[in-house]
Every structure is written in C-alpha cells, then in structure tokens.
mmCIF file of C-alpha atoms in Angstrom:
data_model
loop_
_atom_site.group_PDB
_atom_site.id
_atom_site.type_symbol
_atom_site.label_atom_id
_atom_site.label_comp_id
_atom_site.label_asym_id
_atom_site.label_seq_id
_atom_site.Cartn_x
_atom_site.Cartn_y
_atom_site.Cartn_z
ATOM 1 C CA MET A 6 112.707 97.592 26.191
ATOM 2 C CA SER A 7 113.747 96.072 29.506
ATOM 3 C CA ILE A 8 111.161 93.858 31.151
ATOM 4 C CA ASP A 9 110.342 93.961 34.835
ATOM 5 C CA ARG A 10 109.774 90.244 35.375
ATOM 6 C CA TYR A 11 108.427 90.782 38.859
ATOM 7 C CA ARG A 12 105.799 93.217 37.628
ATOM 8 C CA ILE A 13 104.765 90.820 34.855
ATOM 9 C CA LYS A 14 104.357 87.972 37.311
ATOM 10 C CA LYS A 15 102.382 90.187 39.662
ATOM 11 C CA GLU A 16 100.186 91.432 36.820
ATOM 12 C CA ARG A 17 99.432 87.901 35.678
ATOM 13 C CA SER A 18 98.610 86.866 39.209
ATOM 14 C CA ARG A 19 96.280 89.827 39.680
ATOM 15 C CA LYS A 20 94.446 89.014 36.478
ATOM 16 C CA ARG A 21 93.998 85.322 37.324
ATOM 17 C CA ARG A 22 90.405 84.722 36.565
ATOM 18 C CA LYS A 23 88.733 81.864 34.784
ATOM 19 C CA ARG A 24 90.707 81.353 31.595
ATOM 20 C CA ILE A 25 88.475 79.086 29.617
ATOM 21 C CA LEU A 26 90.722 77.126 27.293
ATOM 22 C CA PHE A 27 88.992 76.589 24.006
ATOM 23 C CA PHE A 28 91.782 74.490 22.582
ATOM 24 C CA ILE A 29 89.095 71.793 22.599
ATOM 25 C CA LEU A 30 86.761 73.683 20.258
ATOM 26 C CA VAL A 31 87.915 71.986 17.065
ATOM 27 C CA PRO A 32 87.376 68.421 18.303
ATOM 28 C CA LEU A 33 84.083 69.442 19.917
ATOM 29 C CA LEU A 34 82.781 70.827 16.668
ATOM 30 C CA ILE A 35 83.977 67.775 14.771
ATOM 31 C CA ILE A 36 82.191 65.620 17.355
ATOM 32 C CA ALA A 37 79.044 67.614 16.706
ATOM 33 C CA PHE A 38 79.333 67.088 12.968
ATOM 34 C CA SER A 39 80.228 63.429 13.354
ATOM 35 C CA ALA A 40 77.177 62.761 15.494
ATOM 36 C CA ALA A 41 75.060 63.300 12.410
ATOM 37 C CA SER A 42 76.483 60.140 10.868
ATOM 38 C CA TYR A 43 75.086 57.842 13.565
ATOM 39 C CA GLY A 44 71.538 57.315 12.396
ATOM 40 C CA ALA A 45 68.404 59.324 11.680
ATOM 41 C CA VAL A 46 67.603 60.218 15.296
ATOM 42 C CA LEU A 47 71.004 61.757 16.004
ATOM 43 C CA TYR A 48 71.040 63.354 12.584
ATOM 44 C CA LYS A 49 67.796 65.159 13.335
ATOM 45 C CA LYS A 50 69.105 66.058 16.776
ATOM 46 C CA ALA A 51 72.261 67.536 15.255
ATOM 47 C CA GLU A 52 70.232 69.492 12.720
ATOM 48 C CA THR A 53 67.939 70.938 15.392
ATOM 49 C CA VAL A 54 70.722 71.827 17.830
ATOM 50 C CA LEU A 55 73.091 73.317 15.277
ATOM 51 C CA ASN A 56 70.394 75.253 13.429
ATOM 52 C CA GLY A 57 69.511 76.773 16.787
ATOM 53 C CA SER A 58 73.121 77.916 17.164
ATOM 54 C CA PHE A 59 73.251 79.647 13.774
ATOM 55 C CA GLU A 60 74.027 83.379 13.984
ATOM 56 C CA LYS A 61 75.011 85.045 10.751
ATOM 57 C CA ILE A 62 77.041 88.248 10.871
ATOM 58 C CA ASP A 63 75.084 91.065 9.232
ATOM 59 C CA GLY A 64 76.537 92.132 5.897
ATOM 60 C CA ARG A 65 79.166 89.397 5.773
ATOM 61 C CA GLU A 66 78.594 86.905 2.976
ATOM 62 C CA LYS A 67 82.255 85.898 2.675
ATOM 63 C CA SER A 68 85.715 86.988 3.716
ATOM 64 C CA ASP A 69 86.981 90.107 1.944
ATOM 65 C CA LEU A 70 90.159 88.112 1.302
ATOM 66 C CA ARG A 71 88.265 85.576 -0.801
ATOM 67 C CA GLU A 72 87.374 86.055 -4.450
ATOM 68 C CA GLU A 73 84.359 83.793 -4.027
ATOM 69 C CA LYS A 74 82.443 82.260 -1.149
ATOM 70 C CA VAL A 75 83.933 78.917 -0.173
ATOM 71 C CA ASP A 76 82.136 75.588 -0.322
ATOM 72 C CA PRO A 77 83.513 73.250 2.379
ATOM 73 C CA ASN A 78 82.389 70.257 0.323
ATOM 74 C CA ILE A 79 85.154 70.965 -2.174
ATOM 75 C CA ASP A 80 87.292 73.800 -0.745
ATOM 76 C CA ASN A 81 89.849 74.153 2.017
ATOM 77 C CA VAL A 82 88.429 76.471 4.652
ATOM 78 C CA SER A 83 89.353 78.275 7.846
ATOM 79 C CA ILE A 84 87.389 78.559 11.082
ATOM 80 C CA LEU A 85 88.023 81.021 13.907
ATOM 81 C CA PHE A 86 87.117 79.658 17.339
ATOM 82 C CA ILE A 87 86.289 82.302 19.908
ATOM 83 C CA GLY A 88 86.168 81.350 23.579
ATOM 84 C CA VAL A 89 84.320 83.754 25.857
ATOM 85 C CA ASP A 90 83.329 83.708 29.511
ATOM 86 C CA GLU A 91 79.638 84.491 29.452
ATOM 87 C CA SER A 92 78.765 82.823 32.723
ATOM 88 C CA GLU A 93 75.762 83.871 34.786
ATOM 89 C CA LYS A 94 78.154 84.756 37.598
ATOM 90 C CA ARG A 95 80.064 87.241 35.463
ATOM 91 C CA ASN A 96 77.162 88.414 33.313
ATOM 92 C CA PHE A 97 79.487 90.125 30.846
ATOM 93 C CA GLY A 98 76.972 90.089 27.999
ATOM 94 C CA SER A 99 77.930 91.309 24.545
ATOM 95 C CA ASN A 100 80.937 93.313 25.773
ATOM 96 C CA THR A 101 82.848 90.221 26.809
ATOM 97 C CA ARG A 102 86.519 90.018 25.867
ATOM 98 C CA SER A 103 87.574 86.759 24.311
ATOM 99 C CA ASP A 104 89.248 84.353 26.722
ATOM 100 C CA ALA A 105 90.885 82.407 23.923
ATOM 101 C CA LEU A 106 91.238 82.513 20.154
ATOM 102 C CA MET A 107 92.129 79.622 17.873
ATOM 103 C CA LEU A 108 92.421 79.665 14.105
ATOM 104 C CA ALA A 109 91.964 76.356 12.324
ATOM 105 C CA THR A 110 92.563 75.532 8.681
ATOM 106 C CA LEU A 111 90.943 72.428 7.230
ATOM 107 C CA ASN A 112 92.334 70.741 4.126
ATOM 108 C CA ASN A 113 89.642 68.918 2.185
ATOM 109 C CA ASP A 114 92.066 66.637 0.325
ATOM 110 C CA THR A 115 93.962 65.289 3.329
ATOM 111 C CA LYS A 116 91.103 65.697 5.849
ATOM 112 C CA SER A 117 93.649 67.333 8.151
ATOM 113 C CA VAL A 118 93.450 70.285 10.529
ATOM 114 C CA LYS A 119 96.113 72.819 11.464
ATOM 115 C CA LEU A 120 95.393 74.730 14.622
ATOM 116 C CA VAL A 121 97.081 77.795 16.081
ATOM 117 C CA SER A 122 96.270 79.354 19.427
ATOM 118 C CA ILE A 123 96.563 83.143 19.499
ATOM 119 C CA PRO A 124 97.734 84.459 22.890
ATOM 120 C CA ARG A 125 94.979 86.624 24.345
ATOM 121 C CA ASP A 126 97.333 89.472 25.257
ATOM 122 C CA SER A 127 98.903 89.672 21.788
ATOM 123 C CA TYR A 128 99.610 93.282 20.811
ATOM 124 C CA THR A 129 98.070 93.803 17.391
ATOM 125 C CA TYR A 130 96.081 96.185 15.206
ATOM 126 C CA ILE A 131 92.286 96.109 15.613
ATOM 127 C CA PRO A 132 90.521 97.556 12.536
ATOM 128 C CA GLU A 133 87.288 98.195 14.436
ATOM 129 C CA VAL A 134 88.936 100.934 16.503
ATOM 130 C CA GLY A 135 91.954 101.785 14.337
ATOM 131 C CA TYR A 136 94.765 101.195 16.804
ATOM 132 C CA LYS A 137 96.874 98.467 18.402
ATOM 133 C CA THR A 138 95.969 96.830 21.683
ATOM 134 C CA LYS A 139 95.387 93.343 23.091
ATOM 135 C CA ILE A 140 93.719 91.066 20.582
ATOM 136 C CA ASN A 141 91.161 89.867 23.128
ATOM 137 C CA HIS A 142 89.696 93.405 23.226
ATOM 138 C CA ALA A 143 88.371 92.999 19.677
ATOM 139 C CA HIS A 144 85.350 90.989 20.780
ATOM 140 C CA ALA A 145 84.379 93.637 23.314
ATOM 141 C CA PHE A 146 84.679 96.313 20.608
ATOM 142 C CA GLY A 147 82.538 94.541 18.023
ATOM 143 C CA GLY A 148 81.831 90.894 18.753
ATOM 144 C CA PRO A 149 82.723 88.099 16.302
ATOM 145 C CA LYS A 150 82.843 90.496 13.319
ATOM 146 C CA ALA A 151 85.544 92.703 14.863
ATOM 147 C CA THR A 152 87.437 89.630 16.056
ATOM 148 C CA ILE A 153 87.400 88.069 12.599
ATOM 149 C CA GLU A 154 88.643 91.289 10.991
ATOM 150 C CA THR A 155 91.466 91.509 13.534
ATOM 151 C CA VAL A 156 92.626 87.934 12.939
ATOM 152 C CA GLU A 157 92.470 88.426 9.163
ATOM 153 C CA GLU A 158 94.586 91.548 9.578
ATOM 154 C CA LEU A 159 97.114 89.723 11.757
ATOM 155 C CA PHE A 160 97.644 86.715 9.474
ATOM 156 C CA ASN A 161 96.564 88.188 6.129
ATOM 157 C CA LEU A 162 94.462 85.056 5.746
ATOM 158 C CA PRO A 163 90.731 84.705 5.085
ATOM 159 C CA VAL A 164 88.549 83.619 7.992
ATOM 160 C CA ASP A 165 85.666 81.776 6.365
ATOM 161 C CA TYR A 166 83.617 80.911 9.446
ATOM 162 C CA TYR A 167 83.495 81.528 13.161
ATOM 163 C CA VAL A 168 82.394 79.441 16.122
ATOM 164 C CA LYS A 169 81.893 81.056 19.519
ATOM 165 C CA MET A 170 81.536 79.056 22.728
ATOM 166 C CA ASN A 171 81.436 79.879 26.405
ATOM 167 C CA PHE A 172 83.153 77.968 29.177
ATOM 168 C CA ASN A 173 80.116 75.855 30.032
ATOM 169 C CA ALA A 174 80.701 73.871 26.836
ATOM 170 C CA PHE A 175 84.019 72.597 28.165
ATOM 171 C CA ILE A 176 82.594 71.374 31.466
ATOM 172 C CA ASP A 177 79.359 70.029 30.028
ATOM 173 C CA VAL A 178 81.007 68.081 27.219
ATOM 174 C CA VAL A 179 83.517 66.376 29.519
ATOM 175 C CA ASP A 180 80.697 65.518 31.918
ATOM 176 C CA ALA A 181 78.517 64.255 29.065
ATOM 177 C CA LEU A 182 81.352 61.889 28.116
ATOM 178 C CA GLU A 183 81.443 60.763 31.774
ATOM 179 C CA GLY A 184 84.938 62.120 32.247
ATOM 180 C CA ILE A 185 88.267 61.812 30.453
ATOM 181 C CA GLU A 186 91.423 59.938 31.439
ATOM 182 C CA VAL A 187 94.438 62.198 32.093
ATOM 183 C CA ASP A 188 97.879 61.709 33.627
ATOM 184 C CA VAL A 189 98.244 64.474 36.234
ATOM 185 C CA PRO A 190 102.002 65.243 36.550
ATOM 186 C CA TYR A 191 101.899 66.567 40.118
ATOM 187 C CA GLU A 192 99.501 67.294 42.964
ATOM 188 C CA MET A 193 97.653 70.560 42.403
ATOM 189 C CA GLU A 194 94.967 72.815 43.788
ATOM 190 C CA GLU A 195 92.952 75.224 41.650
ATOM 191 C CA GLN A 196 89.804 77.311 41.716
ATOM 192 C CA ASN A 197 86.596 75.968 40.211
ATOM 193 C CA SER A 198 84.290 77.578 37.658
ATOM 194 C CA GLU A 199 82.703 79.660 40.417
ATOM 195 C CA ASP A 200 86.090 81.186 41.338
ATOM 196 C CA GLU A 201 86.282 79.307 44.630
ATOM 197 C CA GLN A 202 89.978 79.126 45.456
ATOM 198 C CA GLY A 203 91.361 75.662 46.219
ATOM 199 C CA ALA A 204 88.045 73.988 45.396
ATOM 200 C CA ILE A 205 89.685 71.493 43.025
ATOM 201 C CA HIS A 206 92.333 69.151 44.455
ATOM 202 C CA LEU A 207 94.032 66.684 42.103
ATOM 203 C CA GLU A 208 96.484 63.967 43.098
ATOM 204 C CA GLU A 209 99.435 62.962 40.936
ATOM 205 C CA GLY A 210 98.901 60.104 38.519
ATOM 206 C CA LEU A 211 96.620 58.661 35.826
ATOM 207 C CA GLN A 212 92.962 59.269 36.660
ATOM 208 C CA SER A 213 89.525 60.138 35.322
ATOM 209 C CA LEU A 214 88.602 63.834 35.523
ATOM 210 C CA ASP A 215 85.134 65.347 35.402
ATOM 211 C CA GLY A 216 84.431 68.684 33.717
ATOM 212 C CA GLU A 217 85.377 70.914 36.647
ATOM 213 C CA GLN A 218 88.557 68.944 37.319
ATOM 214 C CA ALA A 219 89.550 68.972 33.635
ATOM 215 C CA LEU A 220 89.080 72.736 33.526
ATOM 216 C CA ALA A 221 91.288 73.207 36.583
ATOM 217 C CA PHE A 222 93.932 70.883 35.136
ATOM 218 C CA ALA A 223 93.884 72.766 31.837
ATOM 219 C CA ARG A 224 94.389 76.243 33.219
ATOM 220 C CA THR A 225 96.832 75.743 36.083
ATOM 221 C CA ARG A 226 100.370 77.039 35.691
ATOM 222 C CA LYS A 227 101.340 77.712 39.270
ATOM 223 C CA ALA A 228 104.049 75.056 39.351
ATOM 224 C CA ASP A 229 105.474 75.372 35.836
ATOM 225 C CA SER A 230 104.918 77.580 32.775
ATOM 226 C CA ASP A 231 102.720 78.513 29.840
ATOM 227 C CA ILE A 232 104.632 76.009 27.722
ATOM 228 C CA GLU A 233 103.775 73.158 30.063
ATOM 229 C CA ARG A 234 100.206 74.396 30.302
ATOM 230 C CA GLY A 235 100.026 74.243 26.528
ATOM 231 C CA LYS A 236 101.126 70.616 26.655
ATOM 232 C CA ARG A 237 98.370 69.875 29.171
ATOM 233 C CA GLN A 238 95.842 71.515 26.879
ATOM 234 C CA GLN A 239 96.852 69.283 24.017
ATOM 235 C CA GLU A 240 96.676 66.245 26.305
ATOM 236 C CA ILE A 241 93.093 67.111 27.220
ATOM 237 C CA MET A 242 92.208 67.747 23.582
ATOM 238 C CA LYS A 243 93.428 64.274 22.660
ATOM 239 C CA ALA A 244 91.666 62.714 25.639
ATOM 240 C CA ILE A 245 88.345 64.279 24.630
ATOM 241 C CA MET A 246 88.704 63.143 21.034
ATOM 242 C CA GLU A 247 89.677 59.608 22.032
ATOM 243 C CA LYS A 248 86.746 59.329 24.400
ATOM 244 C CA ALA A 249 84.339 60.836 21.890
ATOM 245 C CA VAL A 250 85.182 58.429 19.087
ATOM 246 C CA SER A 251 85.083 55.392 21.381
ATOM 247 C CA THR A 252 82.019 53.167 21.474
ATOM 248 C CA LYS A 253 81.051 54.574 24.855
ATOM 249 C CA GLY A 254 81.537 58.109 23.612
ATOM 250 C CA VAL A 255 79.292 57.573 20.613
ATOM 251 C CA SER A 256 76.505 56.477 22.951
ATOM 252 C CA LYS A 257 76.772 59.884 24.650
ATOM 253 C CA TYR A 258 76.504 61.976 21.489
ATOM 254 C CA ASP A 259 72.970 63.103 22.315
ATOM 255 C CA GLU A 260 74.163 64.676 25.579
ATOM 256 C CA VAL A 261 77.302 66.052 23.939
ATOM 257 C CA MET A 262 75.178 67.701 21.274
ATOM 258 C CA GLU A 263 73.043 69.366 23.924
ATOM 259 C CA ALA A 264 76.140 70.615 25.741
ATOM 260 C CA ILE A 265 77.581 72.112 22.562
ATOM 261 C CA GLY A 266 74.338 73.585 21.277
ATOM 262 C CA ASP A 267 73.457 75.308 24.537
ATOM 263 C CA ASN A 268 76.768 77.157 24.600
ATOM 264 C CA MET A 269 77.618 77.867 20.961
ATOM 265 C CA SER A 270 76.912 80.344 18.175
ATOM 266 C CA THR A 271 78.244 80.029 14.629
ATOM 267 C CA ASP A 272 77.725 81.261 11.076
ATOM 268 C CA ILE A 273 78.149 77.776 9.599
ATOM 269 C CA PRO A 274 74.812 76.595 8.186
ATOM 270 C CA PHE A 275 73.931 72.998 8.957
ATOM 271 C CA SER A 276 73.855 72.267 5.227
ATOM 272 C CA GLU A 277 77.563 73.137 5.116
ATOM 273 C CA MET A 278 78.403 71.585 8.467
ATOM 274 C CA LYS A 279 77.626 68.180 7.050
ATOM 275 C CA SER A 280 80.726 68.393 4.879
ATOM 276 C CA PHE A 281 82.872 68.288 8.032
ATOM 277 C CA ILE A 282 81.591 64.862 9.007
ATOM 278 C CA ARG A 283 84.369 63.350 6.908
ATOM 279 C CA TYR A 284 86.972 64.913 9.206
ATOM 280 C CA GLY A 285 85.574 63.062 12.216
ATOM 281 C CA THR A 286 84.644 59.661 10.833
ATOM 282 C CA SER A 287 87.884 58.596 9.175
ATOM 283 C CA GLY A 288 88.957 56.751 12.336
ATOM 284 C CA LYS A 289 91.569 59.291 13.328
ATOM 285 C CA ILE A 290 91.349 63.071 13.559
ATOM 286 C CA ASN A 291 94.549 64.520 12.104
ATOM 287 C CA VAL A 292 95.188 67.747 14.045
ATOM 288 C CA GLU A 293 98.546 69.556 14.052
ATOM 289 C CA SER A 294 99.015 72.264 16.679
ATOM 290 C CA LEU A 295 101.124 75.311 15.811
ATOM 291 C CA SER A 296 102.556 77.863 18.249
ATOM 292 C CA LEU A 297 103.156 81.601 18.013
ATOM 293 C CA GLN A 298 106.359 82.646 19.730
ATOM 294 C CA GLY A 299 106.816 86.016 21.413
ATOM 295 C CA GLU A 300 107.905 87.795 24.563
ATOM 296 C CA ASP A 301 106.442 89.669 27.514
ATOM 297 C CA SER A 302 106.497 93.452 27.388
ATOM 298 C CA TYR A 303 105.059 96.592 28.923
ATOM 299 C CA ILE A 304 103.800 99.576 26.916
ATOM 300 C CA ASP A 305 102.828 102.646 28.938
ATOM 301 C CA GLY A 306 102.669 100.452 32.029
ATOM 302 C CA VAL A 307 100.307 97.887 30.450
ATOM 303 C CA TYR A 308 101.277 94.245 29.934
ATOM 304 C CA TYR A 309 101.241 92.885 26.378
ATOM 305 C CA TYR A 310 102.533 89.830 24.554
ATOM 306 C CA GLN A 311 104.735 90.917 21.653
ATOM 307 C CA LEU A 312 104.519 88.393 18.840
ATOM 308 C CA ASP A 313 107.787 87.366 17.221
ATOM 309 C CA GLU A 314 107.588 88.416 13.563
ATOM 310 C CA PRO A 315 109.602 85.480 12.139
ATOM 311 C CA SER A 316 107.420 83.052 14.113
ATOM 312 C CA LEU A 317 104.264 84.789 12.863
ATOM 313 C CA GLU A 318 105.487 84.606 9.275
ATOM 314 C CA GLU A 319 106.394 80.920 9.631
ATOM 315 C CA VAL A 320 103.013 79.972 11.075
ATOM 316 C CA THR A 321 101.213 82.087 8.481
ATOM 317 C CA GLY A 322 103.115 80.347 5.714
ATOM 318 C CA LYS A 323 102.093 76.924 6.992
ATOM 319 C CA LEU A 324 98.450 77.946 7.219
ATOM 320 C CA LYS A 325 98.522 79.430 3.713
ATOM 321 C CA ASN A 326 100.052 76.272 2.301
ATOM 322 C CA HIS A 327 97.456 74.163 4.108
ATOM 323 C CA LEU A 328 94.656 76.266 2.625
ATOM 324 C CA GLN A 329 96.375 76.143 -0.786
ATOM 325 C CA LEU A 330 95.444 79.756 -1.388
ATOM 326 C CA SER A 331 95.498 81.133 -4.886
ATOM 327 C CA LYS A 332 98.032 83.826 -5.818
ATOM 328 C CA ASN A 333 95.415 86.580 -5.577
ATOM 329 C CA GLU A 334 94.401 85.430 -2.121
ATOM 330 C CA SER A 335 97.899 85.255 -0.659
ATOM 331 C CA ASP A 336 100.111 87.797 -2.453
ATOM 332 C CA THR A 337 100.059 90.458 0.279
ATOM 333 C CA ASP A 338 103.129 90.460 2.472
ATOM 334 C CA VAL A 339 102.390 89.236 6.001
ATOM 335 C CA ALA A 340 104.433 92.015 7.553
ATOM 336 C CA ASP A 341 102.134 94.606 5.969
ATOM 337 C CA SER A 342 99.180 93.160 7.820
ATOM 338 C CA THR A 343 100.672 93.925 11.223
ATOM 339 C CA GLU A 344 101.580 97.560 10.654
#
C-alpha cells in the first residue's frame, strides 16, 4: 500500500494533543516501592497511599496464560503500564483512550527490567470487540481489563499486573523531586498541560526542568522525529531515577508518594508490592528498553501504525526469555496471536 506522507504528517499534526509519556512509569513505581525501605514512617505512608490505589479487576485472579498465580517474591512477572489523560480539563472519564502503553518484564534472579513501549496507533486485534483497530482504543472499550487482554493477544505473553496513571503523575513527581537535570539539544517551544500553545520555552543546553518543562521536552518532535523523541524519553527516565535515588531525592519520597498515589490505580496488593523493593535498592536500576519497529499506513482513510512482524517476534522472544516462561506458557506461535 502506498503511503501519502503528506496526509500522515497532516493527520499527526491535527491530532497533536497532550501525549502523556508514561515511559517513566516503571521507575516511578520502583521509587514508590523503594520508599518503603526508608524507615517506619515512610513505610506506613507507602502502605496507606498504595492501598488507596488498589483496584482489582472483577473476575481476574490471574492471567489466562498462567497455569498458576504468580508470586513476585519468587517468580518473574510482567506489569502493563497504562498512561491515560484523565485531566479535569478533558474530563474523559472511564472512556478514555490510553495515551501510552508499556509492558515491563521483571526478572527476580537478576533484578532486571525489560521495557517495551507499544505505539498507541498500533493496528492490532482487540478481543473485547472482536476486530482490529488502534491498540489505544482498547481502554475506551473496556478499561484496564480490555487493554490487558489486547496486549496478551499481541505478544502471546501473560500480563500479571497492571498500573494505570494519568499525566498529573509525571508533572507532580518531577516537581516533588524539585526538578531534573536534562541536556536540551536545541531551543524549543511547546504547549503546556493546559494546551496553551508556546507556553513552554526551553533554551539549548544542560539545565534543570520542572514538571511542565519536562513534559514539553518529552513530547516535542517538531524539529526531529519519533526516534529522537524516544531518546529524549529515555533521557528523562534516567534523570528521574538518578534524582530519586540520590540523597536529596530520598528526602522527597513523602511528596513523591503523594504524587504517585493521587494519580494511580493498580491491582498489585501492597503485600506483593514489597517484593519489588529489591529492584530499587540495589544501587542501580537495571532497565533495558526495547523497541517495536513498524511503518505508517492508511486503512480506509484512517492512519495506523503497522507493526513489523519480525520485530514483534524478536521483542516477544526477548520478553519470554526474560520471564523464563515454561513450555506450556510459551508454546503458542506469536504469529497466531496477531491474526
């Protein structure tokens, strides 16, 4: 199918709204878990905040792709991070489409994390409705449950837990840490979280960014590409983690916890969350980012991102190996899951 590049560019421009980049969800959650290791007061704070964020999915005790429910104290597990824009300004409510999806696998032996971002316009099968469309529609069709089922179908991998956050978490956490240090590659102007065009102006060079500025830096792509934007996302992720594990960052854990708790829902009980503390207190968080390749396309006049099958299979293989899935849990061909 030939691609009208001009139409794609125009479509992307028309749909430029707040893209809340939840590439930072994994380190944020690890920060939340790690806070519990810094004394009784913070431990109780973490327990209160995270218990308040607990939202179990009705009828879902475990992934259908698991023989038994996992125990993160001894098992390798997967977590699906769902980023949604549930701002007061937009007031989308429960029918919100996901702004970003990230699947993380956590290996208990190596205390390592593999993380793959799933492009929001990926054309894939959504079990909730029984047809293919953009993967970010799944949340609007059936919330976290429908999104989990869609991601399991795409990768043929079990999703053991979910974490859902809105964009306020990004801004509030960076502000709670009193900013992060980032090297801005060029002068840029972007809209802020209230959609005010040109409200954020960043100069070139190494500087400290507050939450609004970090958000603008993370989402801009006017002067380069999605690839470069992805690099900026990873830079911010590292900056947040480095600041969080610093002495100054630890002193801000109370505020960080509030920022996370106010903007998060998850089906991970606090009793199981505690097992993740080990991932954040080893001195260095070992996170490997994986990418799904694909190409732009139009189907019946609608823009989609067509995932490259070999790339999908390669990434799936790495995630399966990281989870060390048993034969019964990984013997279905990946290609079958995308039909």
